[in-house]
Amino acid sequence: MQNAMTDPHHATFRNLLTLIREAEPRVDIDLVTLAYETAQQAHAGQKRISGEDYIIHPLGVATYLADLHYTDTTTIIAGLLHDVIEDTSYTIDALRKDFGDEIADIVMGVTVLEKLKYRGVERYLENLRKMFVAMAKDLRVIFIKFADRIDNLKTLHVWPHEKQLRIAQETAEIYAPIANRLGMGKIRGELEDLAFPYIDPDAYTWTKNLLLSIAPKREKYLDDVKDIIKKALAKEKIKPVDIHGRAKHLFSLYRKLLRYDRDISRIYDIITMRIIVNNLADCYATMGIIHQRWRPLKGRIKDYIANPKPNGYQSLHTTVFCEKGEILEFQIRTKKMHEEAEFGVAAHWRYKERSEQEGGSTTAKLDLEWIRELTRWHKRIHDKEEQLQKMKLDVFQNRIFVFTPKGEIIDLPEDATPIDFAYHIHTEVGNHCSSAIVNDHLVPLDTKLRSGDIVEIVTDKKRKGPSPDWLQFVKTTTARSKIKSQVKVNIVDWLKNIVPTTKK
Ligand code: MN
């Protein structure tokens, strides 16, 4: 283990500690330090393809998480350790022993996600959804996954073209929509804008130059408008929390440009004015003040407070003929709405506060909220699939989601066993199942599987068929009927063999 004097990354780690302390003054610094040293030791000698020490990556992920301010120390520690199980000889058992179940479970969740492979959007989305539901035990897994992806995107330039494209597409098509669904606008924007140059370099350059061509003079203009607004609000005794200009994220601007035949003059929210106020009443009052001063464009007043977007986004939008006749969009919201627009579910995720107030058992409650959210989302994206649309929350509650060693998700009823799993894979796998390995441990065949388990079935070709004993513990009707029919066949075989012998 390296000490502060010899560790070249110690400054980065100290910066991380500072961020953590800001967010959570009573943090267990020793545990964070232990996590860093453990990760450092586990990844010792490993390099990223860029040639940097590998530890830079978990440090980057943890720093990003700490920067979010909505994540707790547990998440940050799990972020530091997120690649140790996948990439080093440090085991899950050691992790459990050294850092406890909570952190171990989160890291395991991230590791399982790591195993999923991108094979077409539809399939992957479906897999991801199932997995997310299974991982709903802890949303922090997803936060780490987002941070991991963002850190990887930042160093994507060193990878071969094919991999760049795959990662970038996967980011834009899967990660970003999920971040969007979770209302995490900031992360969604970052994911997309980091992926954009790899997906379409020309479009990226074009959009970036377009924005650069209008941004500087717009900046000066916004400063002037800001002064006018401030005075007008002060007259009505409204004290804004913040007023700032904001440029649209590049990828979302590009998408919008495509919808408008690349006609930039028809897009009014490229650079907007954002007004953050203290309460709901001030939101509407502020919009009134703006409308008194500048005439609003018809059909451009949007009340996402009364009618939030499906992902929960709340804000008032209005576009007006502003100073010097220029068209400008205003977005007005409370501080809470703003935080929720930027961080989405993460903004609700103040573990430390909640667990203090409610005595620690937060996960179950948050769980439900999260599953409900995903269920709603899933229903929407699969509008056509009527059957799925009727799917109720309780469908998930009686199901478990386990994984093949290749990361395929198998959906089974609660208390299902490796035998159920084996028959789900293939009748022959079930019939010749000789033993089962769950999370790298050999287990009895009647073991009850749990969501997130990675299950491997060992088959024996010489095995005659299923054991009738299995009928006592299997949970799926498939397994039951297949065992029954096989057992019958076997008895017939057995009789056939017996009968000639006795005749002899
Ligand atoms: Mn990673």
Tab-separated table of C-alpha atoms in Angstrom, residues 10-399:
chain	number	residue	atom	x	y	z
A	10	HIS	CA	-3.087	11.318	-3.544
A	11	ALA	CA	-3.998	14.876	-4.531
A	12	THR	CA	-6.967	13.575	-6.514
A	13	PHE	CA	-8.031	11.511	-3.544
A	14	ARG	CA	-7.690	14.492	-1.194
A	15	ASN	CA	-9.859	16.508	-3.544
A	16	LEU	CA	-12.436	13.720	-3.365
A	17	LEU	CA	-12.349	13.819	0.435
A	18	THR	CA	-12.958	17.559	0.365
A	19	LEU	CA	-16.012	17.091	-1.844
A	20	ILE	CA	-17.367	14.358	0.399
A	21	ARG	CA	-16.883	16.438	3.532
A	22	GLU	CA	-18.754	19.324	1.937
A	23	ALA	CA	-21.747	17.117	1.285
A	24	GLU	CA	-21.594	15.115	4.483
A	25	PRO	CA	-19.560	16.657	7.282
A	26	ARG	CA	-19.761	13.628	9.586
A	27	VAL	CA	-18.495	11.211	7.004
A	28	ASP	CA	-16.466	8.153	7.996
A	29	ILE	CA	-13.174	9.246	6.461
A	30	ASP	CA	-11.404	6.083	7.574
A	31	LEU	CA	-13.777	3.910	5.608
A	32	VAL	CA	-13.438	6.078	2.497
A	33	THR	CA	-9.675	5.906	2.851
A	34	LEU	CA	-9.798	2.152	3.291
A	35	ALA	CA	-11.918	1.900	0.134
A	36	TYR	CA	-9.404	3.967	-1.796
A	37	GLU	CA	-6.469	1.931	-0.542
A	38	THR	CA	-8.296	-1.311	-1.262
A	39	ALA	CA	-9.121	-0.229	-4.807
A	40	GLN	CA	-5.591	1.007	-5.306
A	41	GLN	CA	-4.083	-2.230	-4.119
A	42	ALA	CA	-6.520	-4.354	-6.117
A	43	HIS	CA	-5.895	-2.409	-9.328
A	44	ALA	CA	-2.154	-2.064	-8.674
A	45	GLY	CA	-0.180	-2.372	-11.897
A	46	GLN	CA	-3.289	-2.167	-14.073
A	47	LYS	CA	-3.306	0.514	-16.733
A	48	ARG	CA	-6.052	2.057	-18.768
A	49	ILE	CA	-5.600	1.872	-22.503
A	50	SER	CA	-4.543	5.523	-22.335
A	51	GLY	CA	-1.535	4.379	-20.304
A	52	GLU	CA	-2.751	5.995	-17.089
A	53	ASP	CA	-2.917	4.039	-13.851
A	54	TYR	CA	-6.255	2.272	-13.637
A	55	ILE	CA	-7.055	3.785	-10.246
A	56	ILE	CA	-7.649	7.102	-12.054
A	57	HIS	CA	-10.923	5.626	-13.302
A	58	PRO	CA	-12.547	4.609	-9.984
A	59	LEU	CA	-11.280	7.873	-8.531
A	60	GLY	CA	-12.930	9.751	-11.387
A	61	VAL	CA	-16.184	7.871	-10.877
A	62	ALA	CA	-16.180	8.517	-7.132
A	63	THR	CA	-15.378	12.199	-7.678
A	64	TYR	CA	-18.223	12.561	-10.136
A	65	LEU	CA	-20.587	10.954	-7.622
A	66	ALA	CA	-19.363	13.194	-4.836
A	67	ASP	CA	-19.852	16.179	-7.109
A	68	LEU	CA	-23.495	15.274	-7.606
A	69	HIS	CA	-24.121	16.152	-3.969
A	70	TYR	CA	-27.076	13.832	-3.921
A	71	THR	CA	-25.159	10.703	-3.336
A	72	ASP	CA	-24.134	9.429	0.061
A	73	THR	CA	-20.786	8.124	1.236
A	74	THR	CA	-21.874	4.552	0.647
A	75	THR	CA	-22.362	5.320	-3.041
A	76	ILE	CA	-18.995	7.021	-3.263
A	77	ILE	CA	-17.233	4.124	-1.566
A	78	ALA	CA	-19.005	1.674	-3.860
A	79	GLY	CA	-17.911	3.928	-6.748
A	80	LEU	CA	-14.272	3.590	-5.679
A	81	LEU	CA	-14.670	-0.172	-5.548
A	82	HIS	CA	-17.000	-0.631	-8.518
A	83	ASP	CA	-14.505	-2.478	-10.728
A	84	VAL	CA	-12.667	-4.605	-8.169
A	85	ILE	CA	-14.891	-7.665	-8.491
A	86	GLU	CA	-14.975	-7.565	-12.274
A	87	ASP	CA	-11.331	-6.754	-12.901
A	88	THR	CA	-9.202	-7.849	-9.961
A	89	SER	CA	-8.595	-10.804	-7.681
A	90	TYR	CA	-10.355	-9.096	-4.768
A	91	THR	CA	-13.444	-11.200	-4.112
A	92	ILE	CA	-17.020	-10.393	-3.277
A	93	ASP	CA	-16.580	-12.265	0.001
A	94	ALA	CA	-13.646	-10.064	0.950
A	95	LEU	CA	-15.672	-7.003	-0.006
A	96	ARG	CA	-18.551	-8.150	2.167
A	97	LYS	CA	-16.225	-8.778	5.067
A	98	ASP	CA	-14.283	-5.512	4.725
A	99	PHE	CA	-17.106	-3.110	3.834
A	100	GLY	CA	-20.377	-4.779	4.798
A	101	ASP	CA	-23.391	-6.018	2.887
A	102	GLU	CA	-24.712	-2.694	1.681
A	103	ILE	CA	-21.583	-1.694	-0.224
A	104	ALA	CA	-20.978	-5.266	-1.391
A	105	ASP	CA	-24.515	-5.485	-2.784
A	106	ILE	CA	-24.126	-2.225	-4.683
A	107	VAL	CA	-20.785	-3.269	-6.177
A	108	MET	CA	-22.283	-6.632	-7.096
A	109	GLY	CA	-25.135	-4.817	-8.815
A	110	VAL	CA	-22.682	-2.779	-10.880
A	111	THR	CA	-20.677	-5.905	-11.688
A	112	VAL	CA	-23.762	-7.697	-12.966
A	113	LEU	CA	-24.563	-4.708	-15.195
A	114	GLU	CA	-21.050	-4.924	-16.531
A	115	LYS	CA	-21.792	-8.377	-17.868
A	116	LEU	CA	-24.689	-7.287	-20.030
A	117	LYS	CA	-23.779	-6.996	-23.628
A	118	TYR	CA	-25.236	-4.675	-26.162
A	119	ARG	CA	-27.117	-6.681	-28.766
A	120	GLY	CA	-29.582	-4.417	-30.466
A	121	VAL	CA	-31.544	-1.725	-28.762
A	122	GLU	CA	-34.835	-3.535	-28.295
A	123	ARG	CA	-33.352	-6.580	-26.689
A	124	TYR	CA	-31.024	-4.573	-24.561
A	125	LEU	CA	-33.726	-2.234	-23.377
A	126	GLU	CA	-35.845	-5.150	-22.358
A	127	ASN	CA	-32.910	-6.714	-20.555
A	128	LEU	CA	-31.999	-3.476	-18.964
A	129	ARG	CA	-35.505	-2.906	-17.762
A	130	LYS	CA	-35.687	-6.302	-16.157
A	131	MET	CA	-32.347	-5.813	-14.617
A	132	PHE	CA	-33.220	-2.403	-13.352
A	133	VAL	CA	-36.256	-3.828	-11.696
A	134	ALA	CA	-34.156	-6.569	-10.196
A	135	MET	CA	-31.609	-4.039	-9.102
A	136	ALA	CA	-34.344	-1.831	-7.756
A	137	LYS	CA	-33.080	-2.932	-4.416
A	138	ASP	CA	-30.723	-0.050	-4.783
A	139	LEU	CA	-30.904	2.861	-7.176
A	140	ARG	CA	-27.355	3.757	-6.268
A	141	VAL	CA	-26.204	1.019	-8.638
A	142	ILE	CA	-27.541	3.101	-11.503
A	143	PHE	CA	-25.902	6.283	-10.276
A	144	ILE	CA	-22.557	4.513	-10.271
A	145	LYS	CA	-23.239	3.088	-13.707
A	146	PHE	CA	-23.928	6.577	-15.056
A	147	ALA	CA	-20.792	7.974	-13.435
A	148	ASP	CA	-18.814	5.021	-14.811
A	149	ARG	CA	-20.118	5.648	-18.305
A	150	ILE	CA	-19.406	9.365	-18.173
A	151	ASP	CA	-15.843	8.723	-17.043
A	152	ASN	CA	-15.343	6.172	-19.805
A	153	LEU	CA	-16.743	8.531	-22.428
A	154	LYS	CA	-14.220	11.144	-21.406
A	155	THR	CA	-11.385	8.815	-22.375
A	156	LEU	CA	-13.123	7.203	-25.329
A	157	HIS	CA	-10.804	8.891	-27.830
A	158	VAL	CA	-8.041	6.369	-27.145
A	159	TRP	CA	-10.177	3.392	-28.175
A	160	PRO	CA	-10.489	1.880	-31.658
A	161	HIS	CA	-13.197	3.395	-33.822
A	162	GLU	CA	-15.554	0.440	-33.645
A	163	LYS	CA	-15.628	0.429	-29.882
A	164	GLN	CA	-16.045	4.199	-29.785
A	165	LEU	CA	-19.106	3.932	-31.946
A	166	ARG	CA	-20.621	1.088	-29.982
A	167	ILE	CA	-20.151	2.813	-26.633
A	168	ALA	CA	-21.398	6.121	-27.987
A	169	GLN	CA	-24.522	4.582	-29.522
A	170	GLU	CA	-25.272	2.577	-26.466
A	171	THR	CA	-24.960	5.772	-24.445
A	172	ALA	CA	-27.274	7.789	-26.651
A	173	GLU	CA	-29.815	5.045	-27.183
A	174	ILE	CA	-29.978	3.493	-23.762
A	175	TYR	CA	-28.242	5.347	-20.986
A	176	ALA	CA	-29.411	8.827	-21.930
A	177	PRO	CA	-33.083	7.856	-22.313
A	178	ILE	CA	-32.943	6.154	-18.949
A	179	ALA	CA	-31.374	9.230	-17.357
A	180	ASN	CA	-34.118	11.233	-19.012
A	181	ARG	CA	-36.796	8.930	-17.688
A	182	LEU	CA	-35.372	9.349	-14.243
A	183	GLY	CA	-35.530	13.089	-14.702
A	184	MET	CA	-31.756	13.416	-14.495
A	185	GLY	CA	-31.435	16.197	-17.040
A	186	LYS	CA	-27.879	17.103	-16.214
A	187	ILE	CA	-26.562	13.567	-16.574
A	188	ARG	CA	-28.613	12.973	-19.688
A	189	GLY	CA	-27.155	16.084	-21.315
A	190	GLU	CA	-23.630	15.122	-20.359
A	191	LEU	CA	-24.028	11.556	-21.616
A	192	GLU	CA	-25.380	12.726	-24.947
A	193	ASP	CA	-22.915	15.510	-25.497
A	194	LEU	CA	-19.974	13.234	-24.710
A	195	ALA	CA	-21.277	10.583	-27.112
A	196	PHE	CA	-22.268	12.995	-29.884
A	197	PRO	CA	-18.816	13.557	-31.486
A	198	TYR	CA	-18.411	9.786	-31.946
A	199	ILE	CA	-21.878	9.196	-33.297
A	200	ASP	CA	-21.726	11.886	-35.954
A	201	PRO	CA	-18.538	13.974	-35.979
A	202	ASP	CA	-19.721	16.280	-38.780
A	203	ALA	CA	-23.058	17.006	-37.176
A	204	TYR	CA	-21.312	17.607	-33.888
A	205	THR	CA	-18.907	20.149	-35.378
A	206	TRP	CA	-21.693	21.836	-37.294
A	207	THR	CA	-23.916	22.168	-34.219
A	208	LYS	CA	-21.078	23.304	-32.027
A	209	ASN	CA	-20.050	26.006	-34.490
A	210	LEU	CA	-23.633	27.108	-34.830
A	211	LEU	CA	-23.921	27.558	-31.102
A	212	LEU	CA	-20.562	29.309	-30.915
A	213	SER	CA	-21.682	31.715	-33.615
A	214	ILE	CA	-24.654	32.938	-31.611
A	215	ALA	CA	-23.586	32.495	-28.008
A	216	PRO	CA	-21.269	35.472	-27.448
A	217	LYS	CA	-23.608	38.230	-28.601
A	218	ARG	CA	-26.488	36.496	-26.879
A	219	GLU	CA	-24.538	36.578	-23.657
A	220	LYS	CA	-24.304	40.358	-23.645
A	221	TYR	CA	-27.998	40.589	-24.491
A	222	LEU	CA	-28.952	38.257	-21.627
A	223	ASP	CA	-26.968	40.376	-19.198
A	224	ASP	CA	-29.046	43.389	-20.136
A	225	VAL	CA	-32.327	41.485	-19.843
A	226	LYS	CA	-31.233	40.100	-16.499
A	227	ASP	CA	-30.827	43.627	-15.092
A	228	ILE	CA	-34.280	44.642	-16.305
A	229	ILE	CA	-35.870	41.507	-14.819
A	230	LYS	CA	-34.137	41.953	-11.493
A	231	LYS	CA	-35.486	45.472	-11.155
A	232	ALA	CA	-38.984	44.496	-12.236
A	233	LEU	CA	-39.051	41.619	-9.731
A	234	ALA	CA	-37.690	43.804	-6.933
A	235	LYS	CA	-40.530	46.239	-7.518
A	236	GLU	CA	-42.977	43.430	-6.809
A	237	LYS	CA	-40.950	42.280	-3.810
A	238	ILE	CA	-39.863	39.041	-5.445
A	239	LYS	CA	-36.372	37.951	-4.549
A	240	PRO	CA	-35.114	35.461	-7.121
A	241	VAL	CA	-32.746	32.732	-5.990
A	242	ASP	CA	-30.881	32.847	-9.271
A	243	ILE	CA	-31.200	34.205	-12.781
A	244	HIS	CA	-28.981	32.744	-15.431
A	245	GLY	CA	-28.745	32.134	-19.140
A	246	ARG	CA	-28.490	28.573	-20.295
A	247	ALA	CA	-27.524	27.122	-23.653
A	248	LYS	CA	-29.227	23.998	-24.890
A	249	HIS	CA	-27.149	20.832	-24.804
A	250	LEU	CA	-25.577	20.194	-28.202
A	251	PHE	CA	-27.106	16.840	-28.958
A	252	SER	CA	-30.585	17.915	-28.008
A	253	LEU	CA	-30.130	21.088	-30.066
A	254	TYR	CA	-29.083	18.995	-33.044
A	255	ARG	CA	-32.085	16.717	-32.693
A	256	LYS	CA	-34.347	19.713	-32.573
A	257	LEU	CA	-32.651	21.301	-35.578
A	258	LEU	CA	-33.365	18.166	-37.572
A	259	ARG	CA	-37.017	18.426	-36.658
A	260	TYR	CA	-37.059	22.039	-37.872
A	261	ASP	CA	-35.290	21.462	-41.206
A	262	ARG	CA	-32.094	22.871	-39.732
A	263	ASP	CA	-33.728	26.273	-39.532
A	264	ILE	CA	-32.190	27.848	-36.479
A	265	SER	CA	-34.517	30.871	-36.622
A	266	ARG	CA	-37.461	28.655	-35.709
A	267	ILE	CA	-35.891	27.404	-32.509
A	268	TYR	CA	-36.445	29.694	-29.557
A	269	ASP	CA	-34.834	27.781	-26.748
A	270	ILE	CA	-31.247	27.573	-27.935
A	271	ILE	CA	-30.265	30.018	-25.279
A	272	THR	CA	-32.881	30.701	-22.648
A	273	MET	CA	-33.200	32.718	-19.489
A	274	ARG	CA	-33.766	30.730	-16.367
A	275	ILE	CA	-35.280	32.290	-13.275
A	276	ILE	CA	-35.180	30.335	-10.038
A	277	VAL	CA	-37.505	31.614	-7.326
A	278	ASN	CA	-38.424	30.651	-3.782
A	279	ASN	CA	-41.937	29.325	-4.081
A	280	LEU	CA	-44.774	28.371	-6.361
A	281	ALA	CA	-46.587	31.699	-6.034
A	282	ASP	CA	-43.440	33.520	-7.128
A	283	CYS	CA	-43.273	31.345	-10.261
A	284	TYR	CA	-46.648	32.537	-11.508
A	285	ALA	CA	-46.069	36.101	-10.298
A	286	THR	CA	-42.762	36.193	-12.190
A	287	MET	CA	-44.412	34.991	-15.367
A	288	GLY	CA	-47.044	37.716	-14.933
A	289	ILE	CA	-44.358	40.354	-14.573
A	290	ILE	CA	-42.625	39.137	-17.722
A	291	HIS	CA	-45.883	39.175	-19.679
A	292	GLN	CA	-46.683	42.689	-18.503
A	293	ARG	CA	-43.436	43.881	-19.907
A	294	TRP	CA	-43.070	41.795	-23.051
A	295	ARG	CA	-45.728	40.316	-25.256
A	296	PRO	CA	-45.798	36.504	-25.188
A	297	LEU	CA	-45.831	34.504	-28.418
A	298	LYS	CA	-49.070	32.648	-28.971
A	299	GLY	CA	-49.081	29.025	-27.957
A	300	ARG	CA	-45.714	29.280	-26.267
A	301	ILE	CA	-46.832	29.483	-22.669
A	302	LYS	CA	-46.337	26.101	-21.075
A	303	ASP	CA	-47.331	25.277	-17.548
A	304	TYR	CA	-45.337	22.193	-16.679
A	305	ILE	CA	-46.045	22.917	-13.036
A	306	ALA	CA	-49.740	22.161	-13.381
A	307	ASN	CA	-48.971	19.527	-16.015
A	308	PRO	CA	-45.547	18.028	-15.343
A	309	LYS	CA	-43.762	16.158	-18.125
A	310	PRO	CA	-43.915	12.358	-17.851
A	311	ASN	CA	-40.497	12.306	-16.210
A	312	GLY	CA	-41.670	14.705	-13.525
A	313	TYR	CA	-40.168	17.853	-15.013
A	314	GLN	CA	-41.805	20.987	-13.637
A	315	SER	CA	-41.306	24.549	-14.792
A	316	LEU	CA	-43.118	27.439	-16.438
A	317	HIS	CA	-41.985	28.225	-19.966
A	318	THR	CA	-42.890	31.291	-21.919
A	319	THR	CA	-41.452	32.847	-25.058
A	320	VAL	CA	-41.754	36.594	-25.450
A	321	PHE	CA	-40.858	39.402	-27.838
A	322	CYS	CA	-38.201	40.711	-25.522
A	323	GLU	CA	-35.954	43.787	-25.598
A	324	LYS	CA	-35.275	45.127	-29.092
A	325	GLY	CA	-37.908	42.743	-30.418
A	326	GLU	CA	-35.706	39.694	-29.950
A	327	ILE	CA	-37.461	36.454	-29.167
A	328	LEU	CA	-36.446	34.963	-25.842
A	329	GLU	CA	-37.684	31.992	-23.842
A	330	PHE	CA	-37.949	32.182	-20.070
A	331	GLN	CA	-38.008	29.170	-17.789
A	332	ILE	CA	-39.310	29.832	-14.320
A	333	ARG	CA	-39.188	27.359	-11.472
A	334	THR	CA	-38.545	26.934	-7.777
A	335	LYS	CA	-35.202	25.771	-6.440
A	336	LYS	CA	-36.678	22.368	-5.683
A	337	MET	CA	-38.061	22.022	-9.207
A	338	HIS	CA	-34.694	23.059	-10.562
A	339	GLU	CA	-32.831	20.459	-8.553
A	340	GLU	CA	-35.307	17.827	-9.617
A	341	ALA	CA	-34.915	18.856	-13.257
A	342	GLU	CA	-31.153	18.521	-13.005
A	343	PHE	CA	-30.846	15.490	-10.776
A	344	GLY	CA	-34.237	13.801	-11.040
A	345	VAL	CA	-34.703	10.853	-8.743
A	346	ALA	CA	-31.276	11.542	-7.313
A	347	ALA	CA	-32.644	14.750	-5.857
A	348	HIS	CA	-35.040	12.682	-3.789
A	349	TRP	CA	-32.299	10.436	-2.745
A	350	ARG	CA	-30.913	11.982	0.327
A	351	TYR	CA	-30.158	8.800	2.139
A	352	LYS	CA	-28.403	10.464	4.974
A	353	GLU	CA	-31.283	12.769	5.764
A	354	ARG	CA	-33.958	10.178	5.322
A	355	SER	CA	-32.226	7.480	7.241
A	356	GLU	CA	-31.660	9.854	10.114
A	357	GLN	CA	-35.268	10.899	10.188
A	358	GLU	CA	-36.804	7.537	9.612
A	359	GLY	CA	-34.410	5.301	11.414
A	360	GLY	CA	-32.589	3.843	8.481
A	361	SER	CA	-35.047	1.584	6.725
A	362	THR	CA	-35.312	3.706	3.626
A	363	THR	CA	-34.551	1.215	0.935
A	364	ALA	CA	-37.848	-0.604	0.958
A	365	LYS	CA	-39.833	2.546	0.547
A	366	LEU	CA	-37.586	3.976	-2.127
A	367	ASP	CA	-37.664	0.654	-3.826
A	368	LEU	CA	-41.354	0.790	-4.476
A	369	GLU	CA	-41.210	4.290	-5.800
A	370	TRP	CA	-38.495	3.240	-8.178
A	371	ILE	CA	-40.255	0.140	-9.400
A	372	ARG	CA	-43.454	2.068	-9.910
A	373	GLU	CA	-41.521	4.627	-11.896
A	374	LEU	CA	-40.010	1.975	-14.123
A	375	THR	CA	-43.285	0.213	-14.561
A	376	ARG	CA	-44.900	3.417	-15.706
A	377	TRP	CA	-42.018	4.104	-18.007
A	378	HIS	CA	-42.029	0.652	-19.408
A	379	LYS	CA	-45.720	0.880	-20.104
A	380	ARG	CA	-45.199	4.022	-22.069
A	381	ILE	CA	-42.358	2.820	-24.236
A	382	HIS	CA	-44.204	-0.361	-25.037
A	383	ASP	CA	-47.517	1.259	-25.758
A	384	LYS	CA	-48.308	-1.264	-28.436
A	385	GLU	CA	-47.700	-4.252	-26.286
A	386	GLU	CA	-51.066	-4.435	-24.698
A	387	GLN	CA	-50.219	-7.364	-22.537
A	388	LEU	CA	-47.314	-5.580	-20.979
A	389	GLN	CA	-49.361	-2.497	-20.566
A	390	LYS	CA	-51.698	-4.365	-18.295
A	391	MET	CA	-48.779	-5.526	-16.276
A	392	LYS	CA	-49.171	-4.649	-12.655
A	393	LEU	CA	-46.622	-3.892	-10.058
A	394	ASP	CA	-47.318	-7.135	-8.219
A	395	VAL	CA	-46.158	-9.054	-11.257
A	396	PHE	CA	-42.670	-7.899	-10.410
A	397	GLN	CA	-43.028	-8.478	-6.731
A	398	ASN	CA	-43.488	-12.203	-7.162
A	399	ARG	CA	-40.705	-12.528	-9.666
